[in-house]
CSV table of C-alpha atoms and ligand atoms in Angstrom, one decimal:
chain,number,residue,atom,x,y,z
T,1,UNK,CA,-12.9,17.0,11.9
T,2,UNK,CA,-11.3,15.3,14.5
T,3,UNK,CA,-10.0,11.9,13.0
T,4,UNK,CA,-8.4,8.8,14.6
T,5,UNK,CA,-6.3,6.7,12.2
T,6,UNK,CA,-4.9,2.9,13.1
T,7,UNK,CA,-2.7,1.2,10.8
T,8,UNK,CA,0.3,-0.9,10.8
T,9,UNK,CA,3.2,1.4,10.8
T,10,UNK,CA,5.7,-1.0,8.9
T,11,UNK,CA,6.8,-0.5,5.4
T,12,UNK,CA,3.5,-2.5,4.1
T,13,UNK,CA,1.5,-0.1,1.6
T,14,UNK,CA,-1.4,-0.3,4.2
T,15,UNK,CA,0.6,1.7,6.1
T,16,UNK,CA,2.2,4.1,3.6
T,17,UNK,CA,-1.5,4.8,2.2
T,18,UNK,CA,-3.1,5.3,6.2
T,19,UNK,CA,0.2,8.0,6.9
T,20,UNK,CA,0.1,9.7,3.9
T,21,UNK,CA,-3.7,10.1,4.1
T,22,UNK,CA,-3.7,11.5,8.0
T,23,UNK,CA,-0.7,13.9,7.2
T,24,UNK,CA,-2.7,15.1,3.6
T,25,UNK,CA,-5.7,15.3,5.8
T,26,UNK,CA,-3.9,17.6,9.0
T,27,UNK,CA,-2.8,19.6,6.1
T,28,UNK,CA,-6.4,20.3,5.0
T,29,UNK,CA,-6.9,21.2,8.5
T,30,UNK,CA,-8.3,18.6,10.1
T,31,UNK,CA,-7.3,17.1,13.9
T,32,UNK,CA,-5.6,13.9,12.7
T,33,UNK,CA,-4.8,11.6,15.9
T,34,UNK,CA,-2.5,8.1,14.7
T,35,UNK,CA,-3.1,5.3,16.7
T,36,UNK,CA,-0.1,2.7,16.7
T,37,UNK,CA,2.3,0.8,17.9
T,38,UNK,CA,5.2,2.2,17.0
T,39,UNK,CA,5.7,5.6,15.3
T,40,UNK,CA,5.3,5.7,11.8
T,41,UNK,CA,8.4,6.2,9.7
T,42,UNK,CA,6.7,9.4,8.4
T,43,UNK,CA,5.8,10.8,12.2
T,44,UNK,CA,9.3,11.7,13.1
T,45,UNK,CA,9.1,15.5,12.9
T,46,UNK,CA,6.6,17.9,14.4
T,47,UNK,CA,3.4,18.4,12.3
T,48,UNK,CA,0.8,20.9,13.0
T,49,UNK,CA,-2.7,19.3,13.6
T,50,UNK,CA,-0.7,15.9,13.5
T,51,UNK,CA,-0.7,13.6,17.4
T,52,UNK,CA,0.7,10.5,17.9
T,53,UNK,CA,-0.7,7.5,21.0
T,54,UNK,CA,1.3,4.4,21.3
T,55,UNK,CA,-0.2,1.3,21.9
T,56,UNK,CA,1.9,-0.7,24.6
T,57,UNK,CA,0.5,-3.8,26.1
T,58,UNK,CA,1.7,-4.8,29.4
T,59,UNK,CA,3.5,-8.3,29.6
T,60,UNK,CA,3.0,-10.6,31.7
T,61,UNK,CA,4.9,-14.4,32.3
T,62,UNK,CA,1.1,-15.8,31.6
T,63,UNK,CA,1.1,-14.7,28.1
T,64,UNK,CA,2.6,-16.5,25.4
T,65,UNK,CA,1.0,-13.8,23.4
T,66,UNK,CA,1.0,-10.2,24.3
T,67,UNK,CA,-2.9,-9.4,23.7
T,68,UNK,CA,-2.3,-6.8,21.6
T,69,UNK,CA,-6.2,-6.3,20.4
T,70,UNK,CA,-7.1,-6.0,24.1
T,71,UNK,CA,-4.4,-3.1,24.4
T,72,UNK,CA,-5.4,-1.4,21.2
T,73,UNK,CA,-9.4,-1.6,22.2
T,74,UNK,CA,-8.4,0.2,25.3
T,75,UNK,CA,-6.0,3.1,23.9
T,76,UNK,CA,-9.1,3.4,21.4
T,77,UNK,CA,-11.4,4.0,24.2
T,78,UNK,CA,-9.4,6.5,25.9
T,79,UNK,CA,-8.4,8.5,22.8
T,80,UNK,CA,-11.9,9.0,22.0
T,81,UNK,CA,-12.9,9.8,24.7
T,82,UNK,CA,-10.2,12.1,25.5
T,83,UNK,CA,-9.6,13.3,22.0
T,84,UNK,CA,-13.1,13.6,21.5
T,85,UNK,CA,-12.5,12.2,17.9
T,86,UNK,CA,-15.6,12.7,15.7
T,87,UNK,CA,-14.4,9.3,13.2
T,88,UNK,CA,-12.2,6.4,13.5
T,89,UNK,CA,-10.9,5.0,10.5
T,90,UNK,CA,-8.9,1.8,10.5
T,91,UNK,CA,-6.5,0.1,7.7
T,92,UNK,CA,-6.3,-3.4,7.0
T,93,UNK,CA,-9.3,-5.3,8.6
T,94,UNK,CA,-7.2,-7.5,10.8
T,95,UNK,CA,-7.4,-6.6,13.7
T,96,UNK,CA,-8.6,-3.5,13.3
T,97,UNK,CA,-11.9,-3.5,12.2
T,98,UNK,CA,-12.5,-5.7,14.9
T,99,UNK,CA,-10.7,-4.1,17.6
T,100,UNK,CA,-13.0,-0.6,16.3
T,101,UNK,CA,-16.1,-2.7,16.5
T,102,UNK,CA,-14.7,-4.0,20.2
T,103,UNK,CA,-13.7,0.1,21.1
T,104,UNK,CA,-17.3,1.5,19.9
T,105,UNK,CA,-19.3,-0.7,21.8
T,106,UNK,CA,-17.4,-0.2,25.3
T,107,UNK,CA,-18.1,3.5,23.9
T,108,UNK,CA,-21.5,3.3,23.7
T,109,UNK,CA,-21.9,2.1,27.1
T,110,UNK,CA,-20.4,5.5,28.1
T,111,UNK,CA,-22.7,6.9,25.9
T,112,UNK,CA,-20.8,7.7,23.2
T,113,UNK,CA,-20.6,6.9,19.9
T,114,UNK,CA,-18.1,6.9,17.5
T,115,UNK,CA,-18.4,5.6,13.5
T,116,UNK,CA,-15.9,3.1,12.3
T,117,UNK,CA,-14.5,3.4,8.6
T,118,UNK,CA,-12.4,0.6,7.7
T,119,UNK,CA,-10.4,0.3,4.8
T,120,UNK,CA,-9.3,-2.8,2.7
T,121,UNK,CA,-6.1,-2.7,1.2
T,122,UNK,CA,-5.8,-6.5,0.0
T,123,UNK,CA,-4.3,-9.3,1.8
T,124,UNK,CA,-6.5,-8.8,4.7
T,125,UNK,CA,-9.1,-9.8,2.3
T,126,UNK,CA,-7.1,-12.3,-0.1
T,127,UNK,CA,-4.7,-14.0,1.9
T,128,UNK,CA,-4.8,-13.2,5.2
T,129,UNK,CA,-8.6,-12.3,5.6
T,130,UNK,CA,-10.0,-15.9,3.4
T,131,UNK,CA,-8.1,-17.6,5.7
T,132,UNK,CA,-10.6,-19.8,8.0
T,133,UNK,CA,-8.5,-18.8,10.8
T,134,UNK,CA,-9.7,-15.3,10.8
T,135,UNK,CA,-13.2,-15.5,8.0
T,136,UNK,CA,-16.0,-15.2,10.8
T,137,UNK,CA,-14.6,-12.4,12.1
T,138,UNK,CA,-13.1,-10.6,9.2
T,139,UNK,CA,-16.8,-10.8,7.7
T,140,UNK,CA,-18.4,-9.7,10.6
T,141,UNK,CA,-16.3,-6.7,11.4
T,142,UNK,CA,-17.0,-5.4,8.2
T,143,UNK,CA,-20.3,-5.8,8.6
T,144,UNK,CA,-20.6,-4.0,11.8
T,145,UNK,CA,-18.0,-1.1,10.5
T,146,UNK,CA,-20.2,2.3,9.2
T,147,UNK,CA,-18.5,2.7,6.3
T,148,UNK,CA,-16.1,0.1,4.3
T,149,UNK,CA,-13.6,1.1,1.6
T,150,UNK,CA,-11.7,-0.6,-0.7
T,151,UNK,CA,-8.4,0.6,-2.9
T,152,UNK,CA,-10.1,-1.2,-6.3
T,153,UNK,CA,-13.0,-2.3,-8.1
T,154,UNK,CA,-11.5,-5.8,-7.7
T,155,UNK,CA,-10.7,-5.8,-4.2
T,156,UNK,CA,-14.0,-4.8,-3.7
T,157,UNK,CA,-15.2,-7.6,-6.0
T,158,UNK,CA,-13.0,-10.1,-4.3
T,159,UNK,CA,-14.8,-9.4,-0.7
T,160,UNK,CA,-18.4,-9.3,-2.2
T,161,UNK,CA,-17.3,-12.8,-3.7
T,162,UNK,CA,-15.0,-14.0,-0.5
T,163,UNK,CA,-17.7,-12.7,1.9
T,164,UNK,CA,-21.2,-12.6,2.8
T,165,UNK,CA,-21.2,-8.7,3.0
T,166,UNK,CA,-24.4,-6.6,3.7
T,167,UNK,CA,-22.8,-3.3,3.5
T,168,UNK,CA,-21.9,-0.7,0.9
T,169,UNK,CA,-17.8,-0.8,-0.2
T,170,UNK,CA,-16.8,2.7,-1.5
T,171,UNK,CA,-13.9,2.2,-4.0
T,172,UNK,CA,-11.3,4.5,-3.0
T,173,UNK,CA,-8.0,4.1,-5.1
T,174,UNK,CA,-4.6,4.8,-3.7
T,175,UNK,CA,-3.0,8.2,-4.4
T,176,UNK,CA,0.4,9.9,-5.0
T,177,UNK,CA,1.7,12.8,-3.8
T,178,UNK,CA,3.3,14.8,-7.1
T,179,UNK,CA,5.5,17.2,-4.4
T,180,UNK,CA,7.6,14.2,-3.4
T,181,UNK,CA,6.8,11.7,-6.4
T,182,UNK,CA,8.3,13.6,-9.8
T,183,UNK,CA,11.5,12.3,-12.1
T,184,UNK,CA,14.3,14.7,-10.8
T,185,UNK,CA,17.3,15.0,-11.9
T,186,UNK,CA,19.7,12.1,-10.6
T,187,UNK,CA,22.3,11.9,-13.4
T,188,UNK,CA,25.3,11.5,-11.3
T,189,UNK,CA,23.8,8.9,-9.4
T,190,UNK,CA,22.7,6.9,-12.6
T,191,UNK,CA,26.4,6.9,-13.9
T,192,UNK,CA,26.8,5.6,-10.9
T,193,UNK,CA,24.8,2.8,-11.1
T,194,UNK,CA,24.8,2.2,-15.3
T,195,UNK,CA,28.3,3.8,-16.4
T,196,UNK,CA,28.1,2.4,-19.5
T,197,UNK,CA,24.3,3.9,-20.4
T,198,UNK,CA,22.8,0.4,-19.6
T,199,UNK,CA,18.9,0.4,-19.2
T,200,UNK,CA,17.8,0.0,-15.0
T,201,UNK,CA,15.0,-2.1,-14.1
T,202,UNK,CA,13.7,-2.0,-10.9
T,203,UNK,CA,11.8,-3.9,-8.3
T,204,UNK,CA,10.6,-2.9,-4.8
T,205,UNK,CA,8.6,-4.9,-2.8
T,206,UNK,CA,8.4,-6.4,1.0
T,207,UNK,CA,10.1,-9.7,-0.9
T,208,UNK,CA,7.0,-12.1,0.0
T,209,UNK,CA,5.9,-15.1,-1.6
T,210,UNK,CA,3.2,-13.2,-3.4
T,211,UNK,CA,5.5,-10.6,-4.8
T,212,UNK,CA,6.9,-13.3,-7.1
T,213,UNK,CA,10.5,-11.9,-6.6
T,214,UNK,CA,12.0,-14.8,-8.8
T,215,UNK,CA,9.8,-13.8,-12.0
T,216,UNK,CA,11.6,-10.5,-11.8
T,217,UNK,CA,15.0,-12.2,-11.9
T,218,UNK,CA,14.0,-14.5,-14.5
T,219,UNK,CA,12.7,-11.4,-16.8
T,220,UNK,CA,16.1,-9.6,-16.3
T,221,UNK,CA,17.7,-12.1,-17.4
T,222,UNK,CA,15.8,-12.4,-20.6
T,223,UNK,CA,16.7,-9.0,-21.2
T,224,UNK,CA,19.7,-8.6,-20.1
T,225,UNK,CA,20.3,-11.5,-23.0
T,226,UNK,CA,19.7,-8.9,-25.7
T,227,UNK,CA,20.2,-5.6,-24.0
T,228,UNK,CA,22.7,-3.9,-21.5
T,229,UNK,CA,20.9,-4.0,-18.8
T,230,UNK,CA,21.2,-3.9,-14.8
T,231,UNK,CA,18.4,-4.4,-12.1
T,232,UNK,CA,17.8,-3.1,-8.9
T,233,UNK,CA,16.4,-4.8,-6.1
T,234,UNK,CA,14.8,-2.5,-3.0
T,235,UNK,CA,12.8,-4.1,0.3
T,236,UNK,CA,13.6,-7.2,2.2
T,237,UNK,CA,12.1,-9.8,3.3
T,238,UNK,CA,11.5,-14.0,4.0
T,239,UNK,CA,12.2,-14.1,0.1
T,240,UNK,CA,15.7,-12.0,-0.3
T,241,UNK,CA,17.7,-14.8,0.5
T,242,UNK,CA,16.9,-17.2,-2.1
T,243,UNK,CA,16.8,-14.6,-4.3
T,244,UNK,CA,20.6,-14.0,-3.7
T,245,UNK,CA,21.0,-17.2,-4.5
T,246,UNK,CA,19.0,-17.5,-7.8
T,247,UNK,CA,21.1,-14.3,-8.9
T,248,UNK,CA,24.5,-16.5,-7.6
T,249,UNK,CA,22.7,-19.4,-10.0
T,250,UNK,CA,22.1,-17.5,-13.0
T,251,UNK,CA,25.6,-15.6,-12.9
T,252,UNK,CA,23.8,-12.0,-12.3
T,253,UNK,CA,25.6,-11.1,-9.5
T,254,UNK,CA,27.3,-8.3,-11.2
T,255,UNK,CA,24.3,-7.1,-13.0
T,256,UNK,CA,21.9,-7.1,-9.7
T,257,UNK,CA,21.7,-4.9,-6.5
T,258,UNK,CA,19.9,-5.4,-3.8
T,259,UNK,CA,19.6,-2.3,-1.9
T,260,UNK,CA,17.7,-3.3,0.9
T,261,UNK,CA,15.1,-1.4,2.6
T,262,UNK,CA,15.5,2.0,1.3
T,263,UNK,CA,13.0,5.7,2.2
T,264,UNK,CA,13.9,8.0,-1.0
T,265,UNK,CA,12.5,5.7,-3.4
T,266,UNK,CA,11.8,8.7,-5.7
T,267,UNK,CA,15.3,8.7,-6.1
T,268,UNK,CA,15.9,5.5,-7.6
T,269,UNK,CA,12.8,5.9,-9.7
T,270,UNK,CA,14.2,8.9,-10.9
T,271,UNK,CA,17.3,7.0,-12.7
T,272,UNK,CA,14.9,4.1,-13.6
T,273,UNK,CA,13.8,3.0,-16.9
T,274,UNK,CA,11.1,0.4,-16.3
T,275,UNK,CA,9.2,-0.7,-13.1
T,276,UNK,CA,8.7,-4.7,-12.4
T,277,UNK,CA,5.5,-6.3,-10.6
T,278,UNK,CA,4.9,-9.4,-11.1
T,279,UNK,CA,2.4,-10.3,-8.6
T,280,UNK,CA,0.4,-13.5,-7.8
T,281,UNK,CA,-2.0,-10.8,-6.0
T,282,UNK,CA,-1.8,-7.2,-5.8
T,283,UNK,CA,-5.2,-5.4,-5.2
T,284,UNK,CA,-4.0,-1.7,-6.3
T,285,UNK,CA,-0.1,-1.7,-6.9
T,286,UNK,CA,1.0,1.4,-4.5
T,287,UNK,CA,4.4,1.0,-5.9
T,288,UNK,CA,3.6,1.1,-9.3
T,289,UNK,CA,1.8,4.3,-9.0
T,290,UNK,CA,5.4,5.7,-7.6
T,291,UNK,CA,7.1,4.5,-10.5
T,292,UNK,CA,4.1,6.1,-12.9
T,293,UNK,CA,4.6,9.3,-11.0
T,294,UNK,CA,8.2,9.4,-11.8
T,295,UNK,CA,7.3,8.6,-15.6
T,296,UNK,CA,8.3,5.1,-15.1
T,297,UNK,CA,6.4,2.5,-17.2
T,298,UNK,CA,5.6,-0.9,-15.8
T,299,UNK,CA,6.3,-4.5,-16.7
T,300,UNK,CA,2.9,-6.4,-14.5
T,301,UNK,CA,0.8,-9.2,-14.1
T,302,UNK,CA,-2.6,-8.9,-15.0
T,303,UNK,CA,-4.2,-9.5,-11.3
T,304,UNK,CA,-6.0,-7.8,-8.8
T,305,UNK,CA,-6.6,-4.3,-9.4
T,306,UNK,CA,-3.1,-3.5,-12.0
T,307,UNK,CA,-5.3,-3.3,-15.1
T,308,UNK,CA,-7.3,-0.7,-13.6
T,309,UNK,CA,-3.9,1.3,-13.3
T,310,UNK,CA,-1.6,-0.1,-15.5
T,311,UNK,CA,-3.0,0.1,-19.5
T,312,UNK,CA,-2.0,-2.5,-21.2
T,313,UNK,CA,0.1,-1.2,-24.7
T,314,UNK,CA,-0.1,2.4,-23.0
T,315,UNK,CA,1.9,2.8,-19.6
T,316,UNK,CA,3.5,-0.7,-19.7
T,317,UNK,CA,2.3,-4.2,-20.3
T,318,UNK,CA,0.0,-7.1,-18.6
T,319,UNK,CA,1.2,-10.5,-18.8
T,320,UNK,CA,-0.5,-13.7,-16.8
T,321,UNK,CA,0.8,-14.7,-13.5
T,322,UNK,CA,4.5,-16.3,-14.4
T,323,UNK,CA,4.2,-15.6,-18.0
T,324,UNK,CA,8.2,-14.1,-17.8
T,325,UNK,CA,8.8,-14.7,-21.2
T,326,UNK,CA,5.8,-12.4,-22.6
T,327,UNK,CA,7.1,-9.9,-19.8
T,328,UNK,CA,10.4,-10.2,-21.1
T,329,UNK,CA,9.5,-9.5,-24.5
T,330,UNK,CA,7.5,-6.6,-23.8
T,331,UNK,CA,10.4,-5.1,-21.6
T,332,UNK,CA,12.3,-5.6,-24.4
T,333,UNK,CA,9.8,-3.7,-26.8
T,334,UNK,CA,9.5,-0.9,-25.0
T,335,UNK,CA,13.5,-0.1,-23.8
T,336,UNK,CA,15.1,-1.1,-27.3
T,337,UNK,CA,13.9,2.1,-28.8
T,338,UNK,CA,14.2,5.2,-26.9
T,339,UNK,CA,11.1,6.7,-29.0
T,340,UNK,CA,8.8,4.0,-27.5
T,341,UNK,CA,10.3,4.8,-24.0
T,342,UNK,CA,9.8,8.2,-24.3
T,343,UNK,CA,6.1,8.0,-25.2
T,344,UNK,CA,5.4,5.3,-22.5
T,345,UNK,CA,6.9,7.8,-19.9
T,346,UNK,CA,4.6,10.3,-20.4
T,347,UNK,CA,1.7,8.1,-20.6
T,348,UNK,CA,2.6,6.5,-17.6
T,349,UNK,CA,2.7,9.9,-16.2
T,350,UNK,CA,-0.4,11.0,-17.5
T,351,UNK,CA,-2.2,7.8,-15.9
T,352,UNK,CA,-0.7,8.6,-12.6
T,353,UNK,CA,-2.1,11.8,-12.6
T,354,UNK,CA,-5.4,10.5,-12.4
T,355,UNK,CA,-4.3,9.4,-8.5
T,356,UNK,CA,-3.0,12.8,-7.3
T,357,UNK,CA,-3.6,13.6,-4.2
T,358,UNK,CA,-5.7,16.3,-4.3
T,359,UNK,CA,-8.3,14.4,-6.4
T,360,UNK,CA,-8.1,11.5,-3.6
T,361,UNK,CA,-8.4,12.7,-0.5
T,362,UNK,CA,-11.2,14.8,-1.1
T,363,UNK,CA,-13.6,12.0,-1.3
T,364,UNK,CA,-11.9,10.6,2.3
T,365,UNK,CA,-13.3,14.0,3.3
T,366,UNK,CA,-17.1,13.7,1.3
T,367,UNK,CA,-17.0,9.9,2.6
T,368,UNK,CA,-16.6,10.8,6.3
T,369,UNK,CA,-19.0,13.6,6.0
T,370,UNK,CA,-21.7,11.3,4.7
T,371,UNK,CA,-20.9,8.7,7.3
T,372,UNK,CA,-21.0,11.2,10.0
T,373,UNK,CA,-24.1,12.8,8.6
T,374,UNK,CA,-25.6,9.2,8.9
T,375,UNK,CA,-24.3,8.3,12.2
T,376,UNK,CA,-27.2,8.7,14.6
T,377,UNK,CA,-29.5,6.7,12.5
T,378,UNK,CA,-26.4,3.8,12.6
T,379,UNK,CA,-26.3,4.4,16.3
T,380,UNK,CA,-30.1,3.1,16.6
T,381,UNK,CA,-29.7,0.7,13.8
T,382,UNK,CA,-26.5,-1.0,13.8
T,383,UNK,CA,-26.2,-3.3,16.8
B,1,GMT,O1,1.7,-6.6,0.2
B,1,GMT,C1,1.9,-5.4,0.2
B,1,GMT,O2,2.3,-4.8,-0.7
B,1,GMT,C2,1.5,-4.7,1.5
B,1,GMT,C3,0.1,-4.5,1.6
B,1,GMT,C4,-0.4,-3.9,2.8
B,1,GMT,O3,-1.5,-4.1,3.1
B,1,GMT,O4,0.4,-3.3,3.6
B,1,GMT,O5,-0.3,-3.8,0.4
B,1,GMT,C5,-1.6,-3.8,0.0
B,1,GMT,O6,-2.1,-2.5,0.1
B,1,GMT,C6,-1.6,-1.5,-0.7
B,1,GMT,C7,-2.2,-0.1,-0.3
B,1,GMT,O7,-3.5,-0.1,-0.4
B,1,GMT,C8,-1.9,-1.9,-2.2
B,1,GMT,O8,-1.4,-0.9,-3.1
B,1,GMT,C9,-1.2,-3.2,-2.5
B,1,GMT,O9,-1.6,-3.6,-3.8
B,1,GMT,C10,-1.7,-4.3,-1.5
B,1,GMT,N1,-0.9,-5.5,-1.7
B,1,GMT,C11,-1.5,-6.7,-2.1
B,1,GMT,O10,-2.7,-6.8,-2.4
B,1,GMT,C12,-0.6,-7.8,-2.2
């Protein structure tokens, strides 16, 4: 197949998941054209099956506002029409979905006619997407897409509920790639970090309100109380500063690294002891997956799509939204006795498994086919 792929290429785990899945499916064989505006982080070497458009929009004094959807319709048009892509499947429904929508129907009046997947990943539905700034249009973009996914039973509950939605949502969960994700030796770098055998904790998130940064902090400190301890902080974002300044506060300085914005993550899962997620929303928990992968267990809040990936007593903990002192405790459970650790390792590990790769991306794969297979009858029926 020849498949067109438009996502955010930031750090967000829309973006990790949309990369990931176009490089898994170019391995598979498949034409995979991304469709940005800049180069994904991942794109940066030559890739066999693997071709890169960049959007740019031309400025001009009038615009306060670059139109960006206008210049990504466009570069849509003329990839599929150049390309001759058989799919187009977009990640995060703002703007995409509508921008696809926009894209197909200039297509059709050429004659031809692409399908639109889209794919929820969460915000675009819970924050950003509920929003009455963007609702009408979120809702009807879905509508008009020919196939809708979403990374959890939950998310996909939470649009049924948010939305007035007359389509089908697939639930597709996010995956892991066991090649890069695996607990490797890092030893050196652990003394490093813990010279004294202390117990690392770690966090890694975009550092947003939702992430709930300051729960993490507040649970380290709880167990750094009773055990030796040290946390590490990786991402930035609007948060990072006043999280400085909450360690400053609570005299942690010493204890806490931030690390910033970092790319071999496996690595400092790989001298971790416990993964942190304390989320206000999180509709699958990408970065908890990594840490499973790496036989990390996790420390999370109950929402969203984490119980259907984290099990609760089994590969970490749930605890309500700002419960810190329940996390706390059950940090504390499971790293005061290296038995307990041990055995939630390897059922954290086990659990991951159930999101390899290979098991994933093959029904990306069967879900194109059967929207491809359905596509002419969507032609007649869908606008
Ligand atoms: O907030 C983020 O973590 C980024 C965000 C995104 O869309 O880029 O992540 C969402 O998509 C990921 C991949 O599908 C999910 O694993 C995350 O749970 C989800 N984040 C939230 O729902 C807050």
């Amino acid at each position: 197949m020849k498949i067109g792929i438009v996502c955010y290429p930031t750090y967000g785990g829309s973006g990790v998941v949309a990369t990931e899945l176009g490089l898994g499916l170019a391995d598979r064989g498949h034409e995979v054209h991304f469709i940005t505006y800049r180069r994904p982080a991942r794109l940066s070497t030559f890739q066999e099956n693997v071709y890169y458009h960049e959007v740019s929009g031309e400025d001009y004094p009038l615009f306060e506002y670059a139109p960006y959807d206008t210049a990504l319709t466009s570069k849509l048009v003329d990839v599929v029409k150049f390309e001759k892509l058989d799919i187009l499947h977009v990640h995060y429904a703002i703007p995409h979905a509508t921008v696809a929508y926009m894209a197909k129907k200039i297509l059709l009046t050429q004659g031809r006619y692409v399908p639109v997947v889209t794919t929820l990943h969460g915000t675009d539905i819970t924050l950003v997407g509920a929003n009455k700034a963007f609702a009408p249009v979120v809702e009807f973009s879905i509508n008009k897409s020919d196939g809708v996914t979403a990374v959890s039973e939950n998310l996909k509950q939470q649009t049924l509920d948010l939305f007035n939605i007359q389509k089908d949502i697939r639930v597709i969960y996010n995956f892991i790639d066991f090649s890069r994700f695996k607990k490797i030796d890092k030893d050196h770098f652990k003394k490093a970090i813990a010279p004294n055998g202390e117990r690392i904790l770690l966090h890694t998130s975009n550092f947003r309100k939702v992430k709930r940064v300051e729960d993490v902090i507040q649970v380290f400190k709880r167990v750094h109380e009773r055990l030796p301890s040290k946390l590490l902080l990786i991402g930035d974002g609007p948060e990072r500063t006043h999280m400085e300044e909450l360690c400053r506060q609570l005299d942690l300085c010493h204890e806490v690294r931030f690390l910033g914005k970092q790319d071999a993550i496996e690595e400092l899962l790989a001298i971790s002891d416990l993964f942190i997620m304390p989320s206000e929303s999180e509709s699958f928990g990408l970065a908890a997956l990594e840490a499973m992968a790496c036989e990390v267990p996790v420390i999370s809040s109950d929402v969203g799509g984490l119980p259907e990936l984290n099990v609760h007593g089994k590969t970490g903990y749930l605890s309500h939204v700002g419960d810190v002192d329940g996390m706390a405790r059950h940090a504390i459970d499971i790293l005061s006795d290296e038995a307990v650790l041990q055995e939630f390792r390897k059922n954290a590990l086990a659990r991951a498994h159930l999101f390899d790769i290979n098991i994933i991306l093959p029904q990306y794969e069967a879900y194109y086919e059967e929207i491809l297979s359905t596509a002419v009858y969507a032609h007649e029926e869908n606008d």
